[in-house]
């Protein structure tokens, strides 16, 4: 089973690894020519997203076919 970060990153374009648990990618919510989406995986595998152009997390998830709950690990 993949982690929330792996599920999101697999659906993004222009992904660049920026260090431990950090990536930049093109935001799928707007016509992004340069990576403006920051993705950060926390130690407990939660995924935080921030678009520097102002797109909302809900819009970002919807654009790649995910929900906000997909950014969190599955509870057992």
C-alpha positions as a Markdown table, in Angstrom:
| # | Residue | x | y | z |
|---|---|---|---|---|
| 1 | Unk | 0.0 | 0.0 | 0.0 |
| 2 | Unk | 1.3 | 3.4 | -0.9 |
| 3 | Unk | 1.7 | 6.4 | 1.4 |
| 4 | Unk | -0.5 | 9.5 | 1.0 |
| 5 | Unk | 2.5 | 11.4 | -0.4 |
| 6 | Unk | 3.2 | 8.7 | -3.0 |
| 7 | Unk | -0.4 | 8.7 | -4.1 |
| 8 | Unk | -0.4 | 12.5 | -4.6 |
| 9 | Unk | 3.1 | 12.7 | -6.2 |
| 10 | Unk | 2.3 | 10.0 | -8.7 |
| 11 | Unk | -0.5 | 12.3 | -10.0 |
| 12 | Unk | 1.5 | 15.5 | -10.3 |
| 13 | Unk | 3.7 | 16.8 | -13.1 |
| 14 | Unk | 7.2 | 18.4 | -12.8 |
| 15 | Unk | 8.0 | 16.9 | -9.4 |
| 16 | Unk | 11.3 | 18.0 | -7.9 |
| 17 | Unk | 12.6 | 16.5 | -4.6 |
| 18 | Unk | 13.7 | 19.3 | -2.3 |
| 19 | Unk | 14.9 | 17.3 | 0.7 |
| 20 | Unk | 13.6 | 14.9 | 3.3 |
| 21 | Unk | 9.8 | 14.7 | 2.8 |
| 22 | Unk | 9.6 | 17.8 | 0.6 |
| 23 | Unk | 8.8 | 18.3 | -3.0 |
| 24 | Unk | 7.9 | 21.1 | -5.5 |
| 25 | Unk | 5.6 | 20.3 | -8.5 |
| 26 | Unk | 3.4 | 22.1 | -11.0 |
| 27 | Unk | 0.0 | 22.8 | -9.4 |
| 28 | Unk | -2.8 | 20.9 | -11.2 |
| 29 | Unk | -5.4 | 23.5 | -10.3 |
| 30 | Unk | -4.1 | 26.2 | -12.6 |
| 31 | Unk | -2.1 | 26.6 | -15.8 |
| 32 | Unk | 1.3 | 26.3 | -14.0 |
| 33 | Unk | 4.4 | 26.6 | -16.1 |
| 34 | Unk | 6.8 | 26.6 | -13.2 |
| 35 | Unk | 6.4 | 24.5 | -10.0 |
| 36 | Unk | 4.4 | 26.5 | -7.5 |
| 37 | Unk | 3.0 | 23.6 | -5.4 |
| 38 | Unk | 4.9 | 22.7 | -2.2 |
| 39 | Unk | 4.3 | 19.2 | -0.9 |
| 40 | Unk | 5.5 | 18.3 | 2.6 |
| 41 | Unk | 5.1 | 14.9 | 4.2 |
| 42 | Unk | 5.2 | 15.0 | 8.0 |
| 43 | Unk | 6.8 | 12.4 | 10.2 |
| 44 | Unk | 3.4 | 10.8 | 10.8 |
| 45 | Unk | 2.8 | 10.6 | 7.0 |
| 46 | Unk | 0.3 | 13.5 | 6.7 |
| 47 | Unk | 0.7 | 15.5 | 3.6 |
| 48 | Unk | 0.6 | 19.3 | 3.6 |
| 49 | Unk | 0.1 | 21.1 | 0.3 |
| 50 | Unk | 0.6 | 24.8 | -0.5 |
| 51 | Unk | 0.2 | 26.5 | -3.8 |
| 52 | Unk | 2.1 | 29.8 | -4.0 |
| 53 | Unk | -0.4 | 31.1 | -6.6 |
| 54 | Unk | -3.2 | 30.7 | -4.1 |
| 55 | Unk | -5.1 | 27.5 | -5.1 |
| 56 | Unk | -6.9 | 25.9 | -2.2 |
| 57 | Unk | -6.0 | 22.4 | -1.0 |
| 58 | Unk | -9.5 | 21.1 | -1.9 |
| 59 | Unk | -9.1 | 22.4 | -5.5 |
| 60 | Unk | -5.6 | 20.8 | -5.8 |
| 61 | Unk | -6.9 | 17.4 | -4.6 |
| 62 | Unk | -10.0 | 17.5 | -6.8 |
| 63 | Unk | -7.8 | 18.3 | -9.9 |
| 64 | Unk | -5.9 | 15.0 | -9.5 |
| 65 | Unk | -8.9 | 12.9 | -8.4 |
| 66 | Unk | -8.2 | 12.8 | -4.7 |
| 67 | Unk | -10.0 | 14.0 | -1.6 |
| 68 | Unk | -8.6 | 15.8 | 1.4 |
| 69 | Unk | -8.8 | 12.6 | 3.4 |
| 70 | Unk | -6.4 | 11.0 | 0.9 |
| 71 | Unk | -3.7 | 13.3 | 2.3 |
| 72 | Unk | -3.8 | 11.5 | 5.6 |
| 73 | Unk | -2.7 | 7.9 | 6.5 |
| 74 | Unk | -5.4 | 5.2 | 6.7 |
| 75 | Unk | -6.6 | 4.6 | 10.2 |
| 76 | Unk | -6.7 | 1.0 | 11.4 |
